[in-house]
PDB file of C-alpha atoms in Angstrom:
ATOM      1  CA  UNK A 641      -2.159  32.521   8.757  1.00  0.00           C
ATOM      2  CA  UNK A 642      -4.150  32.042  11.938  1.00  0.00           C
ATOM      3  CA  UNK A 643      -3.895  34.091  15.089  1.00  0.00           C
ATOM      4  CA  UNK A 644      -6.762  32.874  17.235  1.00  0.00           C
ATOM      5  CA  UNK A 645      -9.324  30.100  17.074  1.00  0.00           C
ATOM      6  CA  UNK A 646     -12.513  29.335  18.960  1.00  0.00           C
ATOM      7  CA  UNK A 647     -12.538  27.331  22.162  1.00  0.00           C
ATOM      8  CA  UNK A 648     -13.222  23.644  22.541  1.00  0.00           C
ATOM      9  CA  UNK A 649     -11.814  20.426  21.165  1.00  0.00           C
ATOM     10  CA  UNK A 650     -10.088  20.673  17.770  1.00  0.00           C
ATOM     11  CA  UNK A 651     -10.956  18.134  15.066  1.00  0.00           C
ATOM     12  CA  UNK A 652      -7.782  18.101  12.953  1.00  0.00           C
ATOM     13  CA  UNK A 653      -9.091  15.774  10.233  1.00  0.00           C
ATOM     14  CA  UNK A 654     -12.203  16.714   8.268  1.00  0.00           C
ATOM     15  CA  UNK A 655     -12.897  17.373   4.609  1.00  0.00           C
ATOM     16  CA  UNK A 656     -14.641  20.014   2.518  1.00  0.00           C
ATOM     17  CA  UNK A 657     -14.895  20.785  -1.178  1.00  0.00           C
ATOM     18  CA  UNK A 658     -17.085  23.477  -2.767  1.00  0.00           C
ATOM     19  CA  UNK A 659     -19.472  22.320  -5.468  1.00  0.00           C
ATOM     20  CA  UNK A 660     -17.788  24.389  -8.143  1.00  0.00           C
ATOM     21  CA  UNK A 661     -14.677  22.255  -7.648  1.00  0.00           C
ATOM     22  CA  UNK A 662     -16.422  18.871  -7.829  1.00  0.00           C
ATOM     23  CA  UNK A 663     -14.839  18.416 -11.277  1.00  0.00           C
ATOM     24  CA  UNK A 664     -11.529  17.711  -9.442  1.00  0.00           C
ATOM     25  CA  UNK A 665      -8.081  18.682 -10.727  1.00  0.00           C
ATOM     26  CA  UNK A 666      -6.922  17.641 -14.200  1.00  0.00           C
ATOM     27  CA  UNK A 667      -5.685  14.077 -14.226  1.00  0.00           C
ATOM     28  CA  UNK A 668      -7.567  13.051 -11.077  1.00  0.00           C
ATOM     29  CA  UNK A 669      -7.357   9.239 -11.086  1.00  0.00           C
ATOM     30  CA  UNK A 670     -10.943   8.409 -10.111  1.00  0.00           C
ATOM     31  CA  UNK A 671     -13.066  10.723 -12.243  1.00  0.00           C
ATOM     32  CA  UNK A 672     -15.134  13.711 -11.147  1.00  0.00           C
ATOM     33  CA  UNK A 673     -17.458  14.058  -8.186  1.00  0.00           C
ATOM     34  CA  UNK A 674     -21.155  14.230  -8.934  1.00  0.00           C
ATOM     35  CA  UNK A 675     -24.317  14.911  -6.959  1.00  0.00           C
ATOM     36  CA  UNK A 676     -26.820  12.281  -8.058  1.00  0.00           C
ATOM     37  CA  UNK A 677     -30.173  12.798  -6.393  1.00  0.00           C
ATOM     38  CA  UNK A 678     -28.456  14.156  -3.329  1.00  0.00           C
ATOM     39  CA  UNK A 679     -25.898  11.346  -3.017  1.00  0.00           C
ATOM     40  CA  UNK A 680     -22.226  11.929  -3.753  1.00  0.00           C
ATOM     41  CA  UNK A 681     -20.532   9.759  -6.396  1.00  0.00           C
ATOM     42  CA  UNK A 682     -16.847   9.592  -7.333  1.00  0.00           C
ATOM     43  CA  UNK A 683     -16.902   8.640 -10.959  1.00  0.00           C
ATOM     44  CA  UNK A 684     -19.352   5.743 -10.995  1.00  0.00           C
ATOM     45  CA  UNK A 685     -18.748   4.796  -7.358  1.00  0.00           C
ATOM     46  CA  UNK A 686     -21.315   5.879  -4.743  1.00  0.00           C
ATOM     47  CA  UNK A 687     -19.649   7.321  -1.648  1.00  0.00           C
ATOM     48  CA  UNK A 688     -22.582   6.680   0.697  1.00  0.00           C
ATOM     49  CA  UNK A 689     -22.718  10.292   1.859  1.00  0.00           C
ATOM     50  CA  UNK A 690     -24.914  13.256   1.087  1.00  0.00           C
ATOM     51  CA  UNK A 691     -23.425  15.720  -1.372  1.00  0.00           C
ATOM     52  CA  UNK A 692     -24.305  18.589   0.958  1.00  0.00           C
ATOM     53  CA  UNK A 693     -22.144  17.058   3.703  1.00  0.00           C
ATOM     54  CA  UNK A 694     -19.072  17.599   1.537  1.00  0.00           C
ATOM     55  CA  UNK A 695     -19.876  21.016   0.139  1.00  0.00           C
ATOM     56  CA  UNK A 696     -22.092  22.972   2.518  1.00  0.00           C
ATOM     57  CA  UNK A 697     -20.551  24.804   5.446  1.00  0.00           C
ATOM     58  CA  UNK A 698     -23.924  24.819   7.221  1.00  0.00           C
ATOM     59  CA  UNK A 699     -23.793  21.011   7.238  1.00  0.00           C
ATOM     60  CA  UNK A 700     -20.214  21.071   8.538  1.00  0.00           C
ATOM     61  CA  UNK A 701     -21.170  23.418  11.375  1.00  0.00           C
ATOM     62  CA  UNK A 702     -24.287  21.430  12.243  1.00  0.00           C
ATOM     63  CA  UNK A 703     -22.203  18.269  12.590  1.00  0.00           C
ATOM     64  CA  UNK A 704     -19.764  20.143  14.824  1.00  0.00           C
ATOM     65  CA  UNK A 705     -22.610  21.180  17.110  1.00  0.00           C
ATOM     66  CA  UNK A 706     -23.920  17.611  17.293  1.00  0.00           C
ATOM     67  CA  UNK A 707     -20.524  16.063  18.013  1.00  0.00           C
ATOM     68  CA  UNK A 708     -19.205  18.712  20.458  1.00  0.00           C
ATOM     69  CA  UNK A 709     -16.358  19.793  18.178  1.00  0.00           C
ATOM     70  CA  UNK A 710     -15.264  23.358  18.948  1.00  0.00           C
ATOM     71  CA  UNK A 711     -12.921  23.869  15.991  1.00  0.00           C
ATOM     72  CA  UNK A 712     -12.774  21.884  12.766  1.00  0.00           C
ATOM     73  CA  UNK A 713      -9.700  21.808  10.533  1.00  0.00           C
ATOM     74  CA  UNK A 714     -10.805  21.389   6.917  1.00  0.00           C
ATOM     75  CA  UNK A 715      -8.754  19.947   4.083  1.00  0.00           C
ATOM     76  CA  UNK A 716      -9.541  18.712   0.600  1.00  0.00           C
ATOM     77  CA  UNK A 717     -10.681  15.104   0.216  1.00  0.00           C
ATOM     78  CA  UNK A 718      -7.706  13.044  -0.972  1.00  0.00           C
ATOM     79  CA  UNK A 719      -9.119  12.486  -4.448  1.00  0.00           C
ATOM     80  CA  UNK A 720      -8.724  16.254  -4.952  1.00  0.00           C
ATOM     81  CA  UNK A 721      -4.967  16.141  -4.457  1.00  0.00           C
ATOM     82  CA  UNK A 722      -3.343  17.495  -7.667  1.00  0.00           C
ATOM     83  CA  UNK A 723      -1.439  14.363  -8.689  1.00  0.00           C
ATOM     84  CA  UNK A 724      -2.037  14.548 -12.471  1.00  0.00           C
ATOM     85  CA  UNK A 725       0.972  14.899 -14.756  1.00  0.00           C
ATOM     86  CA  UNK A 726       1.436  18.406 -16.227  1.00  0.00           C
ATOM     87  CA  UNK A 727       3.390  16.862 -19.108  1.00  0.00           C
ATOM     88  CA  UNK A 728       0.159  15.152 -20.103  1.00  0.00           C
ATOM     89  CA  UNK A 729      -1.735  18.435 -19.968  1.00  0.00           C
ATOM     90  CA  UNK A 730      -2.803  18.065 -16.344  1.00  0.00           C
ATOM     91  CA  UNK A 731      -1.905  21.517 -15.042  1.00  0.00           C
ATOM     92  CA  UNK A 732      -3.684  21.910 -11.706  1.00  0.00           C
ATOM     93  CA  UNK A 733      -2.414  25.378 -10.768  1.00  0.00           C
ATOM     94  CA  UNK A 734      -5.789  27.062 -11.282  1.00  0.00           C
ATOM     95  CA  UNK A 735      -7.599  24.338  -9.342  1.00  0.00           C
ATOM     96  CA  UNK A 736      -5.177  24.601  -6.413  1.00  0.00           C
ATOM     97  CA  UNK A 737      -5.488  28.385  -6.318  1.00  0.00           C
ATOM     98  CA  UNK A 738      -9.286  28.250  -6.482  1.00  0.00           C
ATOM     99  CA  UNK A 739      -9.505  25.729  -3.649  1.00  0.00           C
ATOM    100  CA  UNK A 740      -7.114  27.640  -1.413  1.00  0.00           C
ATOM    101  CA  UNK A 741      -8.930  30.909  -1.968  1.00  0.00           C
ATOM    102  CA  UNK A 742     -12.319  29.341  -1.273  1.00  0.00           C
ATOM    103  CA  UNK A 743     -11.117  27.595   1.884  1.00  0.00           C
ATOM    104  CA  UNK A 744      -9.420  30.749   3.125  1.00  0.00           C
ATOM    105  CA  UNK A 745     -12.675  32.697   2.773  1.00  0.00           C
ATOM    106  CA  UNK A 746     -14.642  30.025   4.604  1.00  0.00           C
ATOM    107  CA  UNK A 747     -12.153  29.840   7.461  1.00  0.00           C
ATOM    108  CA  UNK A 748     -11.679  33.597   7.767  1.00  0.00           C
ATOM    109  CA  UNK A 749     -15.448  34.118   8.016  1.00  0.00           C
ATOM    110  CA  UNK A 750     -16.009  31.480  10.719  1.00  0.00           C
ATOM    111  CA  UNK A 751     -15.051  33.412  13.875  1.00  0.00           C
ATOM    112  CA  UNK A 752     -12.288  30.902  14.524  1.00  0.00           C
ATOM    113  CA  UNK A 753     -14.477  27.792  14.308  1.00  0.00           C
ATOM    114  CA  UNK A 754     -12.924  26.617  11.030  1.00  0.00           C
ATOM    115  CA  UNK A 755      -9.267  26.402  10.013  1.00  0.00           C
ATOM    116  CA  UNK A 756      -7.903  25.517   6.575  1.00  0.00           C
ATOM    117  CA  UNK A 757      -5.148  23.232   5.341  1.00  0.00           C
ATOM    118  CA  UNK A 758      -4.567  24.052   1.694  1.00  0.00           C
ATOM    119  CA  UNK A 759      -3.149  22.365  -1.380  1.00  0.00           C
ATOM    120  CA  UNK A 760       0.106  22.870  -3.260  1.00  0.00           C
ATOM    121  CA  UNK A 761       1.220  21.621  -6.648  1.00  0.00           C
ATOM    122  CA  UNK A 762       2.831  18.190  -6.466  1.00  0.00           C
ATOM    123  CA  UNK A 763       5.133  18.149  -9.500  1.00  0.00           C
ATOM    124  CA  UNK A 764       7.636  20.969  -9.441  1.00  0.00           C
ATOM    125  CA  UNK A 765       9.958  21.003  -6.419  1.00  0.00           C
ATOM    126  CA  UNK A 766      11.220  24.448  -7.373  1.00  0.00           C
ATOM    127  CA  UNK A 767       7.702  25.919  -7.105  1.00  0.00           C
ATOM    128  CA  UNK A 768       6.824  24.443  -3.719  1.00  0.00           C
ATOM    129  CA  UNK A 769       8.414  27.143  -1.583  1.00  0.00           C
ATOM    130  CA  UNK A 770       6.559  30.004  -3.267  1.00  0.00           C
ATOM    131  CA  UNK A 771       3.241  28.144  -3.000  1.00  0.00           C
ATOM    132  CA  UNK A 772       3.784  27.479   0.698  1.00  0.00           C
ATOM    133  CA  UNK A 773       4.709  31.116   1.289  1.00  0.00           C
ATOM    134  CA  UNK A 774       1.451  32.147  -0.378  1.00  0.00           C
ATOM    135  CA  UNK A 775      -0.495  29.747   1.861  1.00  0.00           C
ATOM    136  CA  UNK A 776       1.207  31.160   4.940  1.00  0.00           C
ATOM    137  CA  UNK A 777      -0.129  34.620   4.088  1.00  0.00           C
ATOM    138  CA  UNK A 778      -3.735  33.538   3.544  1.00  0.00           C
ATOM    139  CA  UNK A 779      -6.226  34.298   6.341  1.00  0.00           C
ATOM    140  CA  UNK A 780      -7.522  31.247   8.153  1.00  0.00           C
ATOM    141  CA  UNK A 781      -4.945  28.870   6.676  1.00  0.00           C
ATOM    142  CA  UNK A 782      -2.686  26.911   9.044  1.00  0.00           C
ATOM    143  CA  UNK A 783      -0.845  24.602   6.700  1.00  0.00           C
ATOM    144  CA  UNK A 784      -1.058  22.040   3.921  1.00  0.00           C
ATOM    145  CA  UNK A 785      -2.450  18.553   3.290  1.00  0.00           C
ATOM    146  CA  UNK A 786      -0.493  16.044   1.211  1.00  0.00           C
ATOM    147  CA  UNK A 787      -0.578  12.362   0.246  1.00  0.00           C
ATOM    148  CA  UNK A 788       1.882   9.935   1.863  1.00  0.00           C
ATOM    149  CA  UNK A 789       3.101   8.530  -1.463  1.00  0.00           C
ATOM    150  CA  UNK A 790       3.667  10.149  -4.831  1.00  0.00           C
ATOM    151  CA  UNK A 791       5.033   8.544  -8.000  1.00  0.00           C
ATOM    152  CA  UNK A 792       7.156   6.019  -6.126  1.00  0.00           C
ATOM    153  CA  UNK A 793       8.445   8.489  -3.522  1.00  0.00           C
ATOM    154  CA  UNK A 794       7.408   9.210   0.039  1.00  0.00           C
ATOM    155  CA  UNK A 795       8.197  12.022   2.467  1.00  0.00           C
ATOM    156  CA  UNK A 796      11.953  11.490   2.304  1.00  0.00           C
ATOM    157  CA  UNK A 797      12.319  12.222  -1.413  1.00  0.00           C
ATOM    158  CA  UNK A 798      11.168  14.484  -4.211  1.00  0.00           C
ATOM    159  CA  UNK A 799       8.278  16.921  -4.042  1.00  0.00           C
ATOM    160  CA  UNK A 800       6.888  15.569  -0.770  1.00  0.00           C
ATOM    161  CA  UNK A 801      10.220  16.135   0.959  1.00  0.00           C
ATOM    162  CA  UNK A 802      10.255  19.689  -0.399  1.00  0.00           C
ATOM    163  CA  UNK A 803       6.756  20.303   0.992  1.00  0.00           C
ATOM    164  CA  UNK A 804       7.577  18.919   4.427  1.00  0.00           C
ATOM    165  CA  UNK A 805      10.850  20.845   4.621  1.00  0.00           C
ATOM    166  CA  UNK A 806       9.296  24.095   3.460  1.00  0.00           C
ATOM    167  CA  UNK A 807       6.365  23.764   5.834  1.00  0.00           C
ATOM    168  CA  UNK A 808       8.689  23.285   8.804  1.00  0.00           C
ATOM    169  CA  UNK A 809      10.705  26.348   7.833  1.00  0.00           C
ATOM    170  CA  UNK A 810       7.562  28.465   7.381  1.00  0.00           C
ATOM    171  CA  UNK A 811       5.838  27.293  10.584  1.00  0.00           C
ATOM    172  CA  UNK A 812       3.037  25.546   8.683  1.00  0.00           C
ATOM    173  CA  UNK A 813       1.296  22.379   9.836  1.00  0.00           C
ATOM    174  CA  UNK A 814       1.290  19.308   7.577  1.00  0.00           C
ATOM    175  CA  UNK A 815      -1.515  16.746   7.425  1.00  0.00           C
ATOM    176  CA  UNK A 816      -0.712  13.455   5.681  1.00  0.00           C
ATOM    177  CA  UNK A 817      -3.744  11.653   4.236  1.00  0.00           C
ATOM    178  CA  UNK A 818      -3.689   8.419   2.183  1.00  0.00           C
ATOM    179  CA  UNK A 819      -5.212   8.223  -1.278  1.00  0.00           C
ATOM    180  CA  UNK A 820      -6.581   4.662  -1.345  1.00  0.00           C
ATOM    181  CA  UNK A 821      -4.239   3.723  -4.191  1.00  0.00           C
ATOM    182  CA  UNK A 822      -5.485   0.729  -6.185  1.00  0.00           C
ATOM    183  CA  UNK A 823      -3.726  -2.628  -6.364  1.00  0.00           C
ATOM    184  CA  UNK A 824      -5.056  -5.813  -7.986  1.00  0.00           C
ATOM    185  CA  UNK A 825      -4.795  -7.639  -4.673  1.00  0.00           C
ATOM    186  CA  UNK A 826      -7.051  -5.042  -3.038  1.00  0.00           C
ATOM    187  CA  UNK A 827      -9.794  -4.888  -5.660  1.00  0.00           C
ATOM    188  CA  UNK A 828     -12.408  -6.622  -3.469  1.00  0.00           C
ATOM    189  CA  UNK A 829     -13.947  -6.014  -0.062  1.00  0.00           C
ATOM    190  CA  UNK A 830     -12.868  -2.339   0.039  1.00  0.00           C
ATOM    191  CA  UNK A 831      -9.323  -3.541   0.790  1.00  0.00           C
ATOM    192  CA  UNK A 832      -7.756  -0.532  -0.945  1.00  0.00           C
ATOM    193  CA  UNK A 833      -9.161   1.446   1.973  1.00  0.00           C
ATOM    194  CA  UNK A 834      -9.094  -1.117   4.773  1.00  0.00           C
ATOM    195  CA  UNK A 835      -5.564  -2.379   4.088  1.00  0.00           C
ATOM    196  CA  UNK A 836      -4.193   0.092   1.576  1.00  0.00           C
ATOM    197  CA  UNK A 837      -4.771   3.316   3.484  1.00  0.00           C
ATOM    198  CA  UNK A 838      -3.051   2.135   6.695  1.00  0.00           C
ATOM    199  CA  UNK A 839      -0.170   0.783   4.617  1.00  0.00           C
ATOM    200  CA  UNK A 840       0.297   4.045   2.714  1.00  0.00           C
ATOM    201  CA  UNK A 841       0.407   5.972   5.977  1.00  0.00           C
ATOM    202  CA  UNK A 842       2.810   3.577   7.688  1.00  0.00           C
ATOM    203  CA  UNK A 843       5.140   3.841   4.694  1.00  0.00           C
ATOM    204  CA  UNK A 844       5.249   7.619   5.073  1.00  0.00           C
ATOM    205  CA  UNK A 845       5.841   7.438   8.832  1.00  0.00           C
ATOM    206  CA  UNK A 846       8.703   4.977   8.368  1.00  0.00           C
ATOM    207  CA  UNK A 847      10.228   7.069   5.564  1.00  0.00           C
ATOM    208  CA  UNK A 848      10.134  10.219   7.681  1.00  0.00           C
ATOM    209  CA  UNK A 849      11.686   8.555  10.723  1.00  0.00           C
ATOM    210  CA  UNK A 850      14.235   6.189   9.173  1.00  0.00           C
ATOM    211  CA  UNK A 851      15.523   8.761   6.675  1.00  0.00           C
ATOM    212  CA  UNK A 852      16.506  11.093   9.506  1.00  0.00           C
ATOM    213  CA  UNK A 853      14.366  13.861   8.000  1.00  0.00           C
ATOM    214  CA  UNK A 854      12.327  14.219  11.178  1.00  0.00           C
ATOM    215  CA  UNK A 855      15.574  14.854  13.083  1.00  0.00           C
ATOM    216  CA  UNK A 856      16.624  17.474  10.541  1.00  0.00           C
ATOM    217  CA  UNK A 857      13.329  19.339  11.057  1.00  0.00           C
ATOM    218  CA  UNK A 858      12.818  19.696  14.824  1.00  0.00           C
ATOM    219  CA  UNK A 859      10.147  22.368  14.314  1.00  0.00           C
ATOM    220  CA  UNK A 860       8.059  20.204  11.980  1.00  0.00           C
ATOM    221  CA  UNK A 861       4.414  19.821  13.032  1.00  0.00           C
ATOM    222  CA  UNK A 862       3.078  16.849  11.090  1.00  0.00           C
ATOM    223  CA  UNK A 863      -0.051  14.772  11.696  1.00  0.00           C
ATOM    224  CA  UNK A 864      -0.752  11.317  10.292  1.00  0.00           C
ATOM    225  CA  UNK A 865      -4.460  10.514  10.096  1.00  0.00           C
ATOM    226  CA  UNK A 866      -6.283   7.276  10.919  1.00  0.00           C
ATOM    227  CA  UNK A 867      -4.162   6.916  14.032  1.00  0.00           C
ATOM    228  CA  UNK A 868      -0.989   6.660  11.978  1.00  0.00           C
ATOM    229  CA  UNK A 869      -2.344   3.722   9.976  1.00  0.00           C
ATOM    230  CA  UNK A 870      -0.551   0.483  10.808  1.00  0.00           C
ATOM    231  CA  UNK A 871       2.560   2.292  12.094  1.00  0.00           C
ATOM    232  CA  UNK A 872       1.853   1.910  15.852  1.00  0.00           C
ATOM    233  CA  UNK A 873       1.690  -1.863  15.497  1.00  0.00           C
ATOM    234  CA  UNK A 874       4.871  -1.969  13.423  1.00  0.00           C
ATOM    235  CA  UNK A 875       7.106   0.156  15.649  1.00  0.00           C
ATOM    236  CA  UNK A 876       8.529  -2.856  17.434  1.00  0.00           C
ATOM    237  CA  UNK A 877       9.538  -4.450  14.136  1.00  0.00           C
ATOM    238  CA  UNK A 878      11.095  -1.210  12.926  1.00  0.00           C
ATOM    239  CA  UNK A 879      12.991  -0.755  16.190  1.00  0.00           C
ATOM    240  CA  UNK A 880      14.293  -4.316  16.019  1.00  0.00           C
ATOM    241  CA  UNK A 881      15.577  -3.797  12.467  1.00  0.00           C
ATOM    242  CA  UNK A 882      17.093  -0.421  13.389  1.00  0.00           C
ATOM    243  CA  UNK A 883      19.317  -2.146  15.935  1.00  0.00           C
ATOM    244  CA  UNK A 884      20.365  -4.997  13.642  1.00  0.00           C
ATOM    245  CA  UNK A 885      20.509  -3.828  10.036  1.00  0.00           C
ATOM    246  CA  UNK A 886      22.910  -1.230   8.725  1.00  0.00           C
ATOM    247  CA  UNK A 887      20.649  -0.363   5.782  1.00  0.00           C
ATOM    248  CA  UNK A 888      17.811   0.520   8.163  1.00  0.00           C
ATOM    249  CA  UNK A 889      19.976   2.595  10.523  1.00  0.00           C
ATOM    250  CA  UNK A 890      22.232   4.311   7.984  1.00  0.00           C
ATOM    251  CA  UNK A 891      20.451   7.678   7.950  1.00  0.00           C
ATOM    252  CA  UNK A 892      18.714   8.276  11.289  1.00  0.00           C
ATOM    253  CA  UNK A 893      20.588   8.783  14.545  1.00  0.00           C
ATOM    254  CA  UNK A 894      17.732   7.686  16.789  1.00  0.00           C
ATOM    255  CA  UNK A 895      15.397   4.751  16.684  1.00  0.00           C
ATOM    256  CA  UNK A 896      11.891   5.034  15.246  1.00  0.00           C
ATOM    257  CA  UNK A 897      10.215   4.498  18.621  1.00  0.00           C
ATOM    258  CA  UNK A 898      11.759   7.727  19.934  1.00  0.00           C
ATOM    259  CA  UNK A 899      10.957   9.725  16.820  1.00  0.00           C
ATOM    260  CA  UNK A 900       7.371   8.510  16.749  1.00  0.00           C
ATOM    261  CA  UNK A 901       6.671  10.405  19.973  1.00  0.00           C
ATOM    262  CA  UNK A 902       7.283  13.707  18.188  1.00  0.00           C
ATOM    263  CA  UNK A 903       4.587  13.137  15.551  1.00  0.00           C
ATOM    264  CA  UNK A 904       0.923  14.037  15.829  1.00  0.00           C
ATOM    265  CA  UNK A 905      -1.691  11.339  15.240  1.00  0.00           C
ATOM    266  CA  UNK A 906      -5.469  11.507  15.149  1.00  0.00           C
ATOM    267  CA  UNK A 907      -7.986   9.317  16.972  1.00  0.00           C
ATOM    268  CA  UNK A 908      -9.670   7.722  13.937  1.00  0.00           C
ATOM    269  CA  UNK A 909      -8.828   4.141  14.975  1.00  0.00           C
ATOM    270  CA  UNK A 910     -12.397   2.731  15.244  1.00  0.00           C
ATOM    271  CA  UNK A 911     -11.317   0.614  18.210  1.00  0.00           C
ATOM    272  CA  UNK A 912     -10.580   1.285  21.881  1.00  0.00           C
ATOM    273  CA  UNK A 913      -7.639  -1.128  22.016  1.00  0.00           C
ATOM    274  CA  UNK A 914      -6.086   0.467  18.947  1.00  0.00           C
ATOM    275  CA  UNK A 915      -6.479   3.888  20.538  1.00  0.00           C
ATOM    276  CA  UNK A 916      -4.821   2.609  23.721  1.00  0.00           C
ATOM    277  CA  UNK A 917      -1.875   1.339  21.672  1.00  0.00           C
ATOM    278  CA  UNK A 918      -1.612   4.665  19.873  1.00  0.00           C
ATOM    279  CA  UNK A 919      -1.514   6.606  23.134  1.00  0.00           C
ATOM    280  CA  UNK A 920       1.070   4.213  24.568  1.00  0.00           C
ATOM    281  CA  UNK A 921       3.292   4.660  21.517  1.00  0.00           C
ATOM    282  CA  UNK A 922       2.875   8.405  20.956  1.00  0.00           C
ATOM    283  CA  UNK A 923       1.844   9.864  24.315  1.00  0.00           C
ATOM    284  CA  UNK A 924      -1.479  11.545  24.994  1.00  0.00           C
ATOM    285  CA  UNK A 925       0.008  14.981  24.264  1.00  0.00           C
ATOM    286  CA  UNK A 926       0.465  14.007  20.597  1.00  0.00           C
ATOM    287  CA  UNK A 927      -2.960  12.485  19.983  1.00  0.00           C
ATOM    288  CA  UNK A 928      -5.596  14.877  18.622  1.00  0.00           C
ATOM    289  CA  UNK A 929      -9.220  14.311  17.728  1.00  0.00           C
ATOM    290  CA  UNK A 930      -9.971  13.398  14.148  1.00  0.00           C
ATOM    291  CA  UNK A 931     -13.335  12.668  12.579  1.00  0.00           C
ATOM    292  CA  UNK A 932     -12.713  12.051   8.839  1.00  0.00           C
ATOM    293  CA  UNK A 933     -15.996  13.918   8.285  1.00  0.00           C
ATOM    294  CA  UNK A 934     -18.038  13.371   6.117  1.00  0.00           C
ATOM    295  CA  UNK A 935     -16.972   9.925   4.853  1.00  0.00           C
ATOM    296  CA  UNK A 936     -18.598   6.595   5.680  1.00  0.00           C
ATOM    297  CA  UNK A 937     -15.337   5.577   7.383  1.00  0.00           C
ATOM    298  CA  UNK A 938     -15.553   8.593   9.685  1.00  0.00           C
ATOM    299  CA  UNK A 939     -15.578   8.385  13.453  1.00  0.00           C
ATOM    300  CA  UNK A 940     -19.179   9.593  13.885  1.00  0.00           C
ATOM    301  CA  UNK A 941     -18.797  10.889  17.460  1.00  0.00           C
ATOM    302  CA  UNK A 942     -15.106  11.759  17.564  1.00  0.00           C
ATOM    303  CA  UNK A 943     -14.960  13.630  20.863  1.00  0.00           C
ATOM    304  CA  UNK A 944     -17.089  11.103  22.741  1.00  0.00           C
ATOM    305  CA  UNK A 945     -15.054   8.200  21.333  1.00  0.00           C
ATOM    306  CA  UNK A 946     -11.786   9.716  22.530  1.00  0.00           C
ATOM    307  CA  UNK A 947     -13.056  10.826  25.937  1.00  0.00           C
ATOM    308  CA  UNK A 948     -14.932   7.603  26.646  1.00  0.00           C
ATOM    309  CA  UNK A 949     -11.692   5.753  26.009  1.00  0.00           C
ATOM    310  CA  UNK A 950      -9.535   7.658  28.436  1.00  0.00           C
ATOM    311  CA  UNK A 951      -8.368  10.882  26.782  1.00  0.00           C
ATOM    312  CA  UNK A 952      -9.305  14.126  28.475  1.00  0.00           C
ATOM    313  CA  UNK A 953     -10.884  17.071  26.653  1.00  0.00           C
ATOM    314  CA  UNK A 954      -8.011  19.194  27.933  1.00  0.00           C
ATOM    315  CA  UNK A 955      -5.290  16.976  26.452  1.00  0.00           C
ATOM    316  CA  UNK A 956      -7.198  16.636  23.182  1.00  0.00           C
ATOM    317  CA  UNK A 957      -7.661  20.384  22.891  1.00  0.00           C
ATOM    318  CA  UNK A 958      -4.007  21.042  23.692  1.00  0.00           C
ATOM    319  CA  UNK A 959      -2.807  18.493  21.147  1.00  0.00           C
ATOM    320  CA  UNK A 960      -4.972  19.985  18.417  1.00  0.00           C
ATOM    321  CA  UNK A 961      -3.893  23.522  19.145  1.00  0.00           C
ATOM    322  CA  UNK A 962      -0.231  22.539  19.358  1.00  0.00           C
ATOM    323  CA  UNK A 963      -0.457  20.859  15.963  1.00  0.00           C
ATOM    324  CA  UNK A 964      -1.833  24.125  14.575  1.00  0.00           C
ATOM    325  CA  UNK A 965       1.037  26.060  16.152  1.00  0.00           C
ATOM    326  CA  UNK A 966      -1.061  27.886  18.725  1.00  0.00           C
ATOM    327  CA  UNK A 967      -0.050  28.559  22.305  1.00  0.00           C
ATOM    328  CA  UNK A 968      -2.699  28.078  25.011  1.00  0.00           C
ATOM    329  CA  UNK A 969      -3.307  31.845  25.047  1.00  0.00           C
ATOM    330  CA  UNK A 970      -4.208  31.873  21.343  1.00  0.00           C
TER     331      UNK A 970
END
């Protein structure tokens, strides 16, 4: 529940996790987080960032001051998504509740400078609605963050569909963030991130649009990070198939190019030409600033990058606030 936020450009994509939750939810696929001499490690893998950047609100606020971000929307890092199997003893309910409560306190105490996107359990479709209703009542919380893929499903099926549908009905924002899922082909050169993340995101965008689910949920406010992954470059291919293949067009009434312009996307593209393509595909009113703070793949000066490449602070601010469900007066 948010009523008002501070002024300035909204960064819709940034991460935070308190130190007492560095152990991650049961069944987390990569092992726990650890602070080793000030550097953050995920299992045995160094993340090339300071541990304080992830956990300390003072560090978050200092970065906002440096980068001219007026409001920062915080969500859990993707390795904290509760994807473990309860049947194997991986019940993450306590972890999810602890994170949401901690993030709500941080956001509520920030004078509108910080906004939270919480977690929900990702196994029981029947429990999703109650968890989303609880999030909607929490001070400082505007919505939920979810992965694009889950146990062979995407946004059009299973638990993820239940989350997206419930969020639309409850006026909650949804942020979709990839999980860097491993594949043998992507085991070198950081390809699970460089190729895998954009592919995960594009899969979710296509599933949402081609299933017709986006049409069923006209009030849905959903943002795909990293500029929508590889989706902007694939829209032409999808549109071509939509007009020529019955299996592609069997569920949606409109082509993916039209539906894409109703999504929100962030500016974390790392390239001016890619940002230009994103704006051409989505429209400047649907492109909001993202930073991916505090990761090494973050856009280090997110507002300057967007403005220097043709987006106005006014349009960026409006897009961020609209994603959060706020009118200009709020």
